[in-house]
mmCIF file of C-alpha atoms in Angstrom:
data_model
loop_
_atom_site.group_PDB
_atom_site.id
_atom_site.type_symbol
_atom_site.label_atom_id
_atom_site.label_comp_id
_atom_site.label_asym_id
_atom_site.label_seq_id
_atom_site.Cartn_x
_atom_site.Cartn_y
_atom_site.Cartn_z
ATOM 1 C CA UNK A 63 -13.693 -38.977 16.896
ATOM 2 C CA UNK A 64 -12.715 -39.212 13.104
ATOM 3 C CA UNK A 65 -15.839 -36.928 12.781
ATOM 4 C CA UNK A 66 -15.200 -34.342 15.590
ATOM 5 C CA UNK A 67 -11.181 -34.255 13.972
ATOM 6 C CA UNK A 68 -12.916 -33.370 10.468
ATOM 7 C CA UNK A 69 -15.180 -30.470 12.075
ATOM 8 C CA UNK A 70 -12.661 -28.952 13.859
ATOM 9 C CA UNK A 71 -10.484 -28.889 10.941
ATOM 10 C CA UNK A 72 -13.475 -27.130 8.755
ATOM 11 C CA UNK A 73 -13.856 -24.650 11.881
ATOM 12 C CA UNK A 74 -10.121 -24.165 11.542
ATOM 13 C CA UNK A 75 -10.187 -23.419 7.943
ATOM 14 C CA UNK A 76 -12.869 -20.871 7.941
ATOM 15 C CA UNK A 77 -11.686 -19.086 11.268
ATOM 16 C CA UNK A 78 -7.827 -18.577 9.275
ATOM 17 C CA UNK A 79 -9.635 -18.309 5.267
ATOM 18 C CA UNK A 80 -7.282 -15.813 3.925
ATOM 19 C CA UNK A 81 -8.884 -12.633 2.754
ATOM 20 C CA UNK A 82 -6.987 -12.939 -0.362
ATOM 21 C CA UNK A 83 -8.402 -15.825 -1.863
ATOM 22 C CA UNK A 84 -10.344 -13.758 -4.531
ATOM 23 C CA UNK A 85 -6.850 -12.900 -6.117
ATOM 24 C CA UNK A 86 -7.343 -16.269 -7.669
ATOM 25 C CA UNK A 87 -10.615 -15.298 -9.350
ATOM 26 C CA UNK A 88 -9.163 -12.390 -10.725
ATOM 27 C CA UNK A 89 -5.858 -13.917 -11.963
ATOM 28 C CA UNK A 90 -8.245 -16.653 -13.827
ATOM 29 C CA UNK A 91 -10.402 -13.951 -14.853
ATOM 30 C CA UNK A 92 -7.723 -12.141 -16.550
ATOM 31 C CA UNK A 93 -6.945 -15.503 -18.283
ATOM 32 C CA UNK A 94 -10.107 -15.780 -19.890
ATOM 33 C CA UNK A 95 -10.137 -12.100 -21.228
ATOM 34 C CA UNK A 96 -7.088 -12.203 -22.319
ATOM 35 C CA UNK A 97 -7.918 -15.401 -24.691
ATOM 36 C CA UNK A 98 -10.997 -14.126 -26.139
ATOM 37 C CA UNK A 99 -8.987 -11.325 -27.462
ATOM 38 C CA UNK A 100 -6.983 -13.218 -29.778
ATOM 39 C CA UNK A 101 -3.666 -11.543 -28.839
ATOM 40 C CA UNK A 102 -1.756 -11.350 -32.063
ATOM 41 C CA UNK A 103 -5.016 -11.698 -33.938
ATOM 42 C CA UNK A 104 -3.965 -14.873 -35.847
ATOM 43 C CA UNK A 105 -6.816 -16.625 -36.998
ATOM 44 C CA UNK A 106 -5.397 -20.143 -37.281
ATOM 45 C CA UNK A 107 -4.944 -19.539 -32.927
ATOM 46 C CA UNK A 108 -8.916 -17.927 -32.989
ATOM 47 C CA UNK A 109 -10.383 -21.188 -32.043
ATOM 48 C CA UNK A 110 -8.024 -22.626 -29.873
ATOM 49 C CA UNK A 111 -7.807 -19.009 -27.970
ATOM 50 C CA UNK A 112 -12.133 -19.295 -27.719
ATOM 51 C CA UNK A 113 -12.474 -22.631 -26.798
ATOM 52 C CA UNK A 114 -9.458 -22.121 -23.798
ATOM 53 C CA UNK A 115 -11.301 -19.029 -22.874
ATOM 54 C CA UNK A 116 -14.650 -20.630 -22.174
ATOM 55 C CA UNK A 117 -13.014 -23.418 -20.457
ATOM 56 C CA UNK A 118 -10.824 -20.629 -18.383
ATOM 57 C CA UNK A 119 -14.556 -18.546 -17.908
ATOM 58 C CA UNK A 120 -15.565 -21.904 -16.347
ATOM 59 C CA UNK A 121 -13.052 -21.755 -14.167
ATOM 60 C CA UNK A 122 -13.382 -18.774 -12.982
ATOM 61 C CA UNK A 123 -17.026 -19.331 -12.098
ATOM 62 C CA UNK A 124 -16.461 -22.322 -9.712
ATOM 63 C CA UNK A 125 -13.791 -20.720 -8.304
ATOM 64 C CA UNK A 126 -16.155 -17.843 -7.702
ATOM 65 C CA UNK A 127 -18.759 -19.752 -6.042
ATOM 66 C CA UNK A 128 -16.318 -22.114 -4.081
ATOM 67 C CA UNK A 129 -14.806 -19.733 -2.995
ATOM 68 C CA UNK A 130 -17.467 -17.045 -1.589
ATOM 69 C CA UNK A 131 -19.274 -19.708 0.580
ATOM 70 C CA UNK A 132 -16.172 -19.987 2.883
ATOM 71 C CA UNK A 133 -15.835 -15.945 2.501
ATOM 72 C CA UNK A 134 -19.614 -15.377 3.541
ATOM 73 C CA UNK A 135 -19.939 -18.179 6.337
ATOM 74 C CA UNK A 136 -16.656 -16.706 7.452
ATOM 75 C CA UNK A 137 -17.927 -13.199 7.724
ATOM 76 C CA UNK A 138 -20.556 -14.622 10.147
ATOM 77 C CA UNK A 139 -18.952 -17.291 12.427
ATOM 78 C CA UNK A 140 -15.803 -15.133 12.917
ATOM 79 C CA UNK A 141 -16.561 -11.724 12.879
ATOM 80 C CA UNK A 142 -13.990 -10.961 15.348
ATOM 81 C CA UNK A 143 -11.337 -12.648 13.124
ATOM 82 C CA UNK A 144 -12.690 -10.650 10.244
ATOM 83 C CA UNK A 145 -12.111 -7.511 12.119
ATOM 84 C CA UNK A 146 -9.073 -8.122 13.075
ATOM 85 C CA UNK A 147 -7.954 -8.860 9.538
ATOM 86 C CA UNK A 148 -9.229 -5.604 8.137
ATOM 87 C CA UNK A 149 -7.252 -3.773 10.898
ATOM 88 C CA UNK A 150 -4.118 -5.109 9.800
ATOM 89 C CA UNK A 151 -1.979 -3.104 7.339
ATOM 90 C CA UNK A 152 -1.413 -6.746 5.731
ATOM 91 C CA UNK A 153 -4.337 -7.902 5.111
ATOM 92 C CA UNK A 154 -7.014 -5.527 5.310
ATOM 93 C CA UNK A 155 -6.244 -3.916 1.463
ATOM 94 C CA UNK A 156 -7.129 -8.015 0.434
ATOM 95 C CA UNK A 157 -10.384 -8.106 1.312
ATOM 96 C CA UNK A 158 -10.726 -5.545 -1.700
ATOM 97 C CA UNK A 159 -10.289 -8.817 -4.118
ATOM 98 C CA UNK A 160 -13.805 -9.865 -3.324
ATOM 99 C CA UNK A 161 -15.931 -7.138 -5.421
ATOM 100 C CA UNK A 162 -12.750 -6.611 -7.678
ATOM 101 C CA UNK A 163 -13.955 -10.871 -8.193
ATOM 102 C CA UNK A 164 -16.817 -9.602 -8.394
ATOM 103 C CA UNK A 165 -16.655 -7.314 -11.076
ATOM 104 C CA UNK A 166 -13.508 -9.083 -13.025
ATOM 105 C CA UNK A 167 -16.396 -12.081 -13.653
ATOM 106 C CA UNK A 168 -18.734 -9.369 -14.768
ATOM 107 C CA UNK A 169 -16.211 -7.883 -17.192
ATOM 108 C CA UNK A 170 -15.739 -12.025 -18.085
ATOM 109 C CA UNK A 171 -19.756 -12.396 -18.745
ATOM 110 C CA UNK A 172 -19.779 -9.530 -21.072
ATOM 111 C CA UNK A 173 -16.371 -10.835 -23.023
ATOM 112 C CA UNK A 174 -16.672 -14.473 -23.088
ATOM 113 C CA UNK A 175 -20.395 -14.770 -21.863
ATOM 114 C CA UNK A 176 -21.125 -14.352 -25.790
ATOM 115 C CA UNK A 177 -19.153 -17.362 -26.497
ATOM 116 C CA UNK A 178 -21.402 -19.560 -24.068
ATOM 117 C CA UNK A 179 -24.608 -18.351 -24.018
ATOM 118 C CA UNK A 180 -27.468 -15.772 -25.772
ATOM 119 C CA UNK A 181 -26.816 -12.035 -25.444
ATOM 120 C CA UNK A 182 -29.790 -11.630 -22.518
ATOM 121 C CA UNK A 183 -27.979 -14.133 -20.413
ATOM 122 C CA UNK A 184 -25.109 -12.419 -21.325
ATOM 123 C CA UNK A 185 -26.536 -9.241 -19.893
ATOM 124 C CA UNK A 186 -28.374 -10.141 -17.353
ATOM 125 C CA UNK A 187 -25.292 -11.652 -15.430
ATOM 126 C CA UNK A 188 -23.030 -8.772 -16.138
ATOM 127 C CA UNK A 189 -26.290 -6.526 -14.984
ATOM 128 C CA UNK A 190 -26.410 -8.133 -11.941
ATOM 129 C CA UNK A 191 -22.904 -8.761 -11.000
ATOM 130 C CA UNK A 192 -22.746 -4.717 -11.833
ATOM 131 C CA UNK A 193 -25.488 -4.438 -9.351
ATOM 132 C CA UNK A 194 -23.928 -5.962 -6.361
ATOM 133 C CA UNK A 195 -20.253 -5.290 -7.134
ATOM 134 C CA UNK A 196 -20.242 -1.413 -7.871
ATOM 135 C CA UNK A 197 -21.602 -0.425 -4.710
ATOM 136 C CA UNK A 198 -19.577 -3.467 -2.985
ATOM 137 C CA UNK A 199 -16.368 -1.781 -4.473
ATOM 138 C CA UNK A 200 -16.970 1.647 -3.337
ATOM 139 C CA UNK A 201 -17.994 0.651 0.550
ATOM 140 C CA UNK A 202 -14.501 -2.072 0.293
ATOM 141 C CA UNK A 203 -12.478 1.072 -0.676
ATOM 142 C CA UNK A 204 -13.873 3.407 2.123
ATOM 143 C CA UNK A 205 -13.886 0.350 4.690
ATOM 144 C CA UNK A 206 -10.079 -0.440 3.759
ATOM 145 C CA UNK A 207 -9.236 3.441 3.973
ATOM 146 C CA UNK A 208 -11.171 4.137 7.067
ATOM 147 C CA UNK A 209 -8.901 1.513 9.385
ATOM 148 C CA UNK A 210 -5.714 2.517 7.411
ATOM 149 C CA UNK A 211 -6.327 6.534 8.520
ATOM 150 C CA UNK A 212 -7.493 5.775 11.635
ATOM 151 C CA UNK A 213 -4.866 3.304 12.599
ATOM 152 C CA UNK A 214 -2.027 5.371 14.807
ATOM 153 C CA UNK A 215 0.160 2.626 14.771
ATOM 154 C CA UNK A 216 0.688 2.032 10.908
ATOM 155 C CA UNK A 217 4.314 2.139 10.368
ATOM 156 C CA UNK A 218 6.393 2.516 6.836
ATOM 157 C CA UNK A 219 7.315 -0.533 6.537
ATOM 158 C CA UNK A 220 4.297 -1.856 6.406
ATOM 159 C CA UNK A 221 3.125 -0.222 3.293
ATOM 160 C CA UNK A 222 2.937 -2.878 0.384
ATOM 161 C CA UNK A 223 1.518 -3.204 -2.917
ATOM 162 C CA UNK A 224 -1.804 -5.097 -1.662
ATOM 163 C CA UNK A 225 -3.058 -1.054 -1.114
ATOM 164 C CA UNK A 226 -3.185 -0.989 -4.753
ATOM 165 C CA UNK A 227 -6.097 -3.578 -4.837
ATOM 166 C CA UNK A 228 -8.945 -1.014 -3.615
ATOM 167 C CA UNK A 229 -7.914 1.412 -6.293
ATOM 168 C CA UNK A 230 -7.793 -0.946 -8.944
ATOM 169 C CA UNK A 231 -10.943 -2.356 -8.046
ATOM 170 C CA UNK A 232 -12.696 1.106 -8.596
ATOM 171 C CA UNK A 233 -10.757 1.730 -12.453
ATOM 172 C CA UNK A 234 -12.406 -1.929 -12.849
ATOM 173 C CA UNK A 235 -15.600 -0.705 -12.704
ATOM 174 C CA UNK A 236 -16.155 1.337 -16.227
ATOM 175 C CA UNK A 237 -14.712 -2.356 -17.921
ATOM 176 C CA UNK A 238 -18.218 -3.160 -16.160
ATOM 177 C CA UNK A 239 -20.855 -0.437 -16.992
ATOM 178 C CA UNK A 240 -19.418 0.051 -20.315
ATOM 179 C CA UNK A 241 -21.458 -2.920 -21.929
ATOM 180 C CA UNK A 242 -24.513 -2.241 -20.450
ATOM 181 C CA UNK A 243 -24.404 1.236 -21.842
ATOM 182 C CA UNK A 244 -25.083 -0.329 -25.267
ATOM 183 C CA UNK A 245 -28.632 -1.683 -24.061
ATOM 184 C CA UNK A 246 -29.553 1.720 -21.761
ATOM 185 C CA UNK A 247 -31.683 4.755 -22.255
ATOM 186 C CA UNK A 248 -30.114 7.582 -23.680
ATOM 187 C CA UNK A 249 -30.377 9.321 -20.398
ATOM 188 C CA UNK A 250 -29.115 6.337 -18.255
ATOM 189 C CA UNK A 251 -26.228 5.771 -20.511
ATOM 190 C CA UNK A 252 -25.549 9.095 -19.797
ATOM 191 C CA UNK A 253 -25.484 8.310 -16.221
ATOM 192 C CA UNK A 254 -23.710 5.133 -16.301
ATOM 193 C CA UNK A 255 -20.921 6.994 -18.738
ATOM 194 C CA UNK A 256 -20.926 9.773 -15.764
ATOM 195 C CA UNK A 257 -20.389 6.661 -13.111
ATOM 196 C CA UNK A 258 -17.441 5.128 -14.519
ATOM 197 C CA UNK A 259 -15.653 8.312 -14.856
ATOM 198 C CA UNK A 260 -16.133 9.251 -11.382
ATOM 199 C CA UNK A 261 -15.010 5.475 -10.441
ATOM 200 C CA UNK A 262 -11.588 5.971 -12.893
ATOM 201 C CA UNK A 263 -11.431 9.093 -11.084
ATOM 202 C CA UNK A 264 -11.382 7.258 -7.438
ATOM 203 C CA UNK A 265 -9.284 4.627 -8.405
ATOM 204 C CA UNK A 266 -6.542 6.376 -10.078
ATOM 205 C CA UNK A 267 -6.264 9.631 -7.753
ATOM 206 C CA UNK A 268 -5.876 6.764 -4.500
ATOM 207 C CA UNK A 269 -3.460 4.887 -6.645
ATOM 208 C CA UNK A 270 -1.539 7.985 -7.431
ATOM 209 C CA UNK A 271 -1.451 8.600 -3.346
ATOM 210 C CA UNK A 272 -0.295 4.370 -2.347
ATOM 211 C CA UNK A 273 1.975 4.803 -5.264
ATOM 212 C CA UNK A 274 3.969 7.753 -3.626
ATOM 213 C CA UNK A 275 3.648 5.718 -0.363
ATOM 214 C CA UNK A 276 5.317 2.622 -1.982
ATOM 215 C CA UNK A 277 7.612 4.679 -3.540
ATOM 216 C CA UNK A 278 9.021 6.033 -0.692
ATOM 217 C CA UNK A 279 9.039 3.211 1.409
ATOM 218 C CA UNK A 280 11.154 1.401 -0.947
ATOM 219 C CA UNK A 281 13.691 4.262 -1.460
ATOM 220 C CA UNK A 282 13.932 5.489 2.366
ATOM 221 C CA UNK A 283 13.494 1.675 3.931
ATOM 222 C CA UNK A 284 15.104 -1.622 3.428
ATOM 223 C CA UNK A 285 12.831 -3.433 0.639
ATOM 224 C CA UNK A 286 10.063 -5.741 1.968
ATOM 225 C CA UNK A 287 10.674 -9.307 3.416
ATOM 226 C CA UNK A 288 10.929 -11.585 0.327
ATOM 227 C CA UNK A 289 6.971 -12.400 0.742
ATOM 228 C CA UNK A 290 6.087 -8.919 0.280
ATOM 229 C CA UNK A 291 8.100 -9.292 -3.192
ATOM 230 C CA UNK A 292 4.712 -10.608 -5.655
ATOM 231 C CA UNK A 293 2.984 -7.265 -4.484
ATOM 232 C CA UNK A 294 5.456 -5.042 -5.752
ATOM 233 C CA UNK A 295 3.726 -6.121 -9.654
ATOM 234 C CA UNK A 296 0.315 -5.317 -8.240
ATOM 235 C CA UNK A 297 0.710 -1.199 -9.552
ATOM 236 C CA UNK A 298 0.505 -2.961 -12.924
ATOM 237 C CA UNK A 299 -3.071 -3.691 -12.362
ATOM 238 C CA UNK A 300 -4.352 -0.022 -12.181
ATOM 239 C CA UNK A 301 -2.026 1.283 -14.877
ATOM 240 C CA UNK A 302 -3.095 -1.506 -16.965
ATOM 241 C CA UNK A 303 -6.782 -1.220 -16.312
ATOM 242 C CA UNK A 304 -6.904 2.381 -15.964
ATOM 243 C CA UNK A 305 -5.360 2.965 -19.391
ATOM 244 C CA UNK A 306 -7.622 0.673 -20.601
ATOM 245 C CA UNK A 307 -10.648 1.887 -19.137
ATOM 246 C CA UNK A 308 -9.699 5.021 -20.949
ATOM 247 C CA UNK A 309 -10.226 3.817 -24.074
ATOM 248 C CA UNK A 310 -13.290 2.336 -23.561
ATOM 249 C CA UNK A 311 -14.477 4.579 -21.799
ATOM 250 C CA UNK A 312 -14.567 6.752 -25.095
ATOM 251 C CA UNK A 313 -16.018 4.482 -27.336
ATOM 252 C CA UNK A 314 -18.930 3.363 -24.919
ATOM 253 C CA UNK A 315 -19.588 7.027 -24.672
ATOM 254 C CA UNK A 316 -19.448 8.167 -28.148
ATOM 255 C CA UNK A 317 -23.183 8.841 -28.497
ATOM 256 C CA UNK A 318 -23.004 10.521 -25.729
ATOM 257 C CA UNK A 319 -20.105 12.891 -26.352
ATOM 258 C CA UNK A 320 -21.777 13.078 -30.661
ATOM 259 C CA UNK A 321 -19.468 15.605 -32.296
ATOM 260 C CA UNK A 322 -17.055 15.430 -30.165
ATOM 261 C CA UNK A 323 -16.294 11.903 -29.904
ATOM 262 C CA UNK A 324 -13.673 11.727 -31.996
ATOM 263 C CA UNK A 325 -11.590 14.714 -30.259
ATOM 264 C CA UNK A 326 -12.412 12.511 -26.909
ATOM 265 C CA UNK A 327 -11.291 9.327 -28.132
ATOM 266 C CA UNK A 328 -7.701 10.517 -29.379
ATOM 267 C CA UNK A 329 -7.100 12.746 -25.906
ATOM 268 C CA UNK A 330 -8.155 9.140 -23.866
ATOM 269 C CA UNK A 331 -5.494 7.289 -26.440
ATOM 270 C CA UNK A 332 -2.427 9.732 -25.476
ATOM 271 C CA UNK A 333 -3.308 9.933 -22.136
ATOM 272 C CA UNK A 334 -3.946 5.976 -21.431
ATOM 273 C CA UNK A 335 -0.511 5.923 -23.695
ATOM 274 C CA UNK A 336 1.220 7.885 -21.397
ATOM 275 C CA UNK A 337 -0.490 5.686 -18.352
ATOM 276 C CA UNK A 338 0.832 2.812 -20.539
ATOM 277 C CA UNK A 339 4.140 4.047 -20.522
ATOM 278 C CA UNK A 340 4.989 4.376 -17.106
ATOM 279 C CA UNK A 341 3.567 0.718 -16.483
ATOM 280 C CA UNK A 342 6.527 -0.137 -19.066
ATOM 281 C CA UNK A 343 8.886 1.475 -17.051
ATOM 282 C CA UNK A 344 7.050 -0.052 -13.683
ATOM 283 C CA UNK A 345 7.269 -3.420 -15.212
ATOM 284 C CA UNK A 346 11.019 -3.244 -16.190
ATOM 285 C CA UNK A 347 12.036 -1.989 -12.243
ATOM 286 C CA UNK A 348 10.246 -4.572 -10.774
ATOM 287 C CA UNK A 349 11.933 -7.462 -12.661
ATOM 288 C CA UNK A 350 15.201 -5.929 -11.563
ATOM 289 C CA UNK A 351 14.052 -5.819 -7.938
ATOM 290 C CA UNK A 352 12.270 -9.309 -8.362
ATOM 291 C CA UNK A 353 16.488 -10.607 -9.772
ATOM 292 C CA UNK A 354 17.567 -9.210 -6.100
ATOM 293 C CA UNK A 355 14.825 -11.087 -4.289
ATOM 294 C CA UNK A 356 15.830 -14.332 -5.965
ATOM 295 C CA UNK A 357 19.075 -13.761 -6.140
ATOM 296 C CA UNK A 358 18.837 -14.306 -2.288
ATOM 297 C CA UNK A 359 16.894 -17.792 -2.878
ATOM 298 C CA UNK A 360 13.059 -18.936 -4.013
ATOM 299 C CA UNK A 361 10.539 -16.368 -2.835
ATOM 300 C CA UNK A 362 8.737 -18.605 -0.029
ATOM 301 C CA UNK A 363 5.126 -19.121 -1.255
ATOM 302 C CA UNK A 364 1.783 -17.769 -0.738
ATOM 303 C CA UNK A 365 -1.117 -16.711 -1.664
ATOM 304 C CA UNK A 366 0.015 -13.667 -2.664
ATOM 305 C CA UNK A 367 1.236 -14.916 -5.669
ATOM 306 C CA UNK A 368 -1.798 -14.635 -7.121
ATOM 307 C CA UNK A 369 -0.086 -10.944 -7.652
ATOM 308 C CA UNK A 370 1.840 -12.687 -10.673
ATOM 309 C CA UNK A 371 -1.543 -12.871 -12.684
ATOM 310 C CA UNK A 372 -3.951 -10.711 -12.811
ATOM 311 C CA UNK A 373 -2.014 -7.285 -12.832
ATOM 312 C CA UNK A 374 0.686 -8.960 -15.636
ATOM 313 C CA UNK A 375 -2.705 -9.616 -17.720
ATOM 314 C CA UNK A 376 -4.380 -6.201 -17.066
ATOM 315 C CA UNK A 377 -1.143 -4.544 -18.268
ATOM 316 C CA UNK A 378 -1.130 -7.221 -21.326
ATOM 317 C CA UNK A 379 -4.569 -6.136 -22.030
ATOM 318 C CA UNK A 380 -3.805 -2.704 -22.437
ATOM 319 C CA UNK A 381 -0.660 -3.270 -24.538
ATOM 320 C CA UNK A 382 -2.696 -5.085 -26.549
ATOM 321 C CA UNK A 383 -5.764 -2.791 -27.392
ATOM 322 C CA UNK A 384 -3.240 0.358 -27.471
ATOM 323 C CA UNK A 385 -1.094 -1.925 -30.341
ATOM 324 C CA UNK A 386 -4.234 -2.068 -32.068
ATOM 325 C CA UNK A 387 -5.249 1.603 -31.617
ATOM 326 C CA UNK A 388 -2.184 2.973 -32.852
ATOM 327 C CA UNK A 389 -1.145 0.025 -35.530
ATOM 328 C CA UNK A 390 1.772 -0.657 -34.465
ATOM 329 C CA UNK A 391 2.924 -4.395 -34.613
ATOM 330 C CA UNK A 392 5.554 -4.491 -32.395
ATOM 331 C CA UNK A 393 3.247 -3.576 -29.434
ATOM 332 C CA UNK A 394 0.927 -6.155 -30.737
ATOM 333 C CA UNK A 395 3.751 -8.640 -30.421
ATOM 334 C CA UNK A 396 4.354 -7.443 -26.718
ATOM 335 C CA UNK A 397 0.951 -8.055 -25.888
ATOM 336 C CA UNK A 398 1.527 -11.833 -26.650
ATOM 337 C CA UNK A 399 4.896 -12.130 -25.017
ATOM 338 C CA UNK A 400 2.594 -10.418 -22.267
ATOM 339 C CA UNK A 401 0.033 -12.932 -22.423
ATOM 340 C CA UNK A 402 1.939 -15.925 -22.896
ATOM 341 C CA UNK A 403 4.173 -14.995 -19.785
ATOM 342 C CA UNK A 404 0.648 -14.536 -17.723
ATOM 343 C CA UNK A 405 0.174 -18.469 -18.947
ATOM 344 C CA UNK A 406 2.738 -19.310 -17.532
ATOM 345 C CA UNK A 407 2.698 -17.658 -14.163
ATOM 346 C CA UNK A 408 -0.859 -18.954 -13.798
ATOM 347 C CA UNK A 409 0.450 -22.084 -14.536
ATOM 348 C CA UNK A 410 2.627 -22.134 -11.605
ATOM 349 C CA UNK A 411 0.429 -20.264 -9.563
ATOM 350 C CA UNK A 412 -2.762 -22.574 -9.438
ATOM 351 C CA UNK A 413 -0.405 -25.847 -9.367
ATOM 352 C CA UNK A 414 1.432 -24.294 -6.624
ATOM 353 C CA UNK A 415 -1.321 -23.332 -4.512
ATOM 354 C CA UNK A 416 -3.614 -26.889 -5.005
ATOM 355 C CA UNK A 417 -0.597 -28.691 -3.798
ATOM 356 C CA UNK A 418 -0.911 -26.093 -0.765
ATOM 357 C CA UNK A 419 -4.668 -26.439 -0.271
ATOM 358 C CA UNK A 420 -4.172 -30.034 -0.219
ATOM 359 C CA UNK A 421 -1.193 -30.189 1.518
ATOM 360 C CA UNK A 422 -2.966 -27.578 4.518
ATOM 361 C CA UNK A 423 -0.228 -24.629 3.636
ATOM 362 C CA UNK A 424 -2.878 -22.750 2.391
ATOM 363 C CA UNK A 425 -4.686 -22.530 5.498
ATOM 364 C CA UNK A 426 -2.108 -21.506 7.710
ATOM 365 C CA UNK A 427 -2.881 -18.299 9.946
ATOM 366 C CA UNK A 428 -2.200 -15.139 7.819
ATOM 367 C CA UNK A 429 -0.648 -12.525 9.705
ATOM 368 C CA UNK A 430 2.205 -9.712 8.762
ATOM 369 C CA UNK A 431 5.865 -11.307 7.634
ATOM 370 C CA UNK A 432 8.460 -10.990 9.468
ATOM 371 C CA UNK A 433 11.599 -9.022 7.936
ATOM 372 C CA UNK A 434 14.849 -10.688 7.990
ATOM 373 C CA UNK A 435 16.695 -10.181 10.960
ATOM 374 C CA UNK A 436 18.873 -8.006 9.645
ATOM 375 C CA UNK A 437 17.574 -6.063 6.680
ATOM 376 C CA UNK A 438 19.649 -4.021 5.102
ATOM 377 C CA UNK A 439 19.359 -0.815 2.900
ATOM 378 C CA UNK A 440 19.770 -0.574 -0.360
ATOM 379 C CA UNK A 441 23.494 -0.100 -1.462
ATOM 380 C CA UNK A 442 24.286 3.403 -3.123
#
């Protein structure tokens, strides 16, 4: 009996797996990154900040692999769950955090790989993880898009910040192909160079479109149901990364662009500046919000708090390469308040959420929350 009980539990598990669980990759990802970077660039911390990063890269590979065995055996038992997953307004966007995983670990292989292991291991797993996750990323976004046009039932209020997650998974994707550029042909660097613009280009046009969504939802509609609140942050992630990308965009592309690599690499500095920006002003409007939420009591867990993580460390990442770009210390020293507050949230984060995997609140059915019974507007 004792066995039966344990395989139906299993069965239970996979059938419910939440199509969100690669958040938790990312948000460790992030970690990592952010670490090797030495934010502040103290060399006393260079050490401590390389040896936390591999440990964090570590990390971030079991989760990885724990994690995609339930995914993939999931995809197969349950297909009918799975589809009715993607359908939903919910929870469809999430299944974008597998090649966003994906390609976050690639991005991790080519930053802290070199801390671990030779430069052709190095580039052989981001090569690979390239491979499968570029093409992953671009049928996710089109799969997540197809069910949210064709859906004629989708109403405002269900518009959230997890439809950021496809386009940030696509301004991932020159973070990815920009290493490999340095070991490519002259005329495949040209193509890869060619690729992650067209990806930026994807990611930041649909983001530009869920943003205007989002924005009007809030202002026309009472705000989301207090587990909604963690996705609000997510529109940090492609502002972050896509202001980011810009910059490396232009320096992976330099040969490519010869003479006129400088002129290219101080137009993608103001404009992932001005990208920058506005995530300032994002960030700053969403703490207010977030004072509302909890001014009403805790924000009830789940998994979407993974939303605390990796967008807060995308947007840290930026702050800190633009502080170094322009020389200006007091970005600099926001990128480590930046960082050191994404330490903390994935502090409380992964403790949170083991005491919910072990506890079974993790595997809980996911499904849409339900609004308050009485939502109401916000006061003019």
């Amino acid at each position: 009996m004792a066995q039966v009980s344990s395989a139906s539990r299993v069965r239970f598990c996979l059938r419910c797996f939440h199509p969100g669980w690669f958040a938790a990759v990312m948000g460790t990802g992030i970690v990592a990154i952010g670490l090797a970077a030495n934010p502040g660039n103290w060399q006393a911390m260079r050490g401590i900040d390389q040896e936390a990063a591999r440990v964090m890269a570590v990390v971030t590979g079991g989760l990885f692999v724990g994690l995609a065995v339930p995914y993939l055996l999931r995809l197969v038992r349950y297909p009918t769950e799975v589809l009715a997953d993607l359908r939903n307004p919910w929870l469809g966007p999430l299944f974008a955090t597998l090649p966003a995983g994906l390609l976050v670990t690639a991005v991790l292989a080519s930053s802290v790989g070199p801390l671990m292991v030779g430069p052709a291991v190095v580039h052989d797993l981001a090569f690979w993880l390239a491979w499968v996750g570029v093409p992953l990323t671009f049928a996710m976004s089109l799969v997540a898009s197809y069910f949210l046009l064709s859906s004629r039932s989708t109403a405002m209020e269900a518009v959230n910040g997890s439809w950021f997650i496809p386009p940030v998974a696509n301004i991932v994707v020159p973070l990815v192909l920009g290493p490999l550029m340095a070991h490519a042909s002259p005329a495949n660097t040209r193509l890869l160079l060619l690729t992650s613009y067209a990806f930026w280009g994807i990611g930041v046009i649909l983001f530009g479109l869920v943003l205007s969504l989002l924005h009007d939802r809030l202002v026309l509609h009472p705000l989301p149901p207090a587990a909604l609140a963690p996705s609000l942050i997510i529109a940090l992630g492609p502002v972050g990364v896509g202001a980011l990308a810009l910059v490396r965009m232009a320096a992976s592309g330099a040969a490519v662009f010869g003479h006129l690599a400088p002129a290219v690499a101080l137009a993608s500095l103001i404009a992932a500046s001005a990208l920058w920006g506005f995530g300032l002003w994002w960030l700053a409007a969403t703490a207010v919000v977030m004072v509302r939420y909890l001014a009403d009591g805790p924000l009830p867990y789940g998994l979407g708090w993974w939303a605390f993580t990796f967008p807060v460390g995308a947007f840290g990442m930026a702050t800190l390469t633009l502080g170094r770009a322009w020389r200006v210390g007091y970005v600099d020293y926001l990128s480590v308040a930046l960082m050191a507050l994404l330490i903390v949230l994935w502090s409380m984060v992964a403790v949170r959420t083991v005491w919910a995997t072990a506890t079974g609140e993790a595997w809980a059915p996911a499904g849409p929350p339900r609004p308050p019974p009485q939502a109401s507007p916000i006061p003019t």
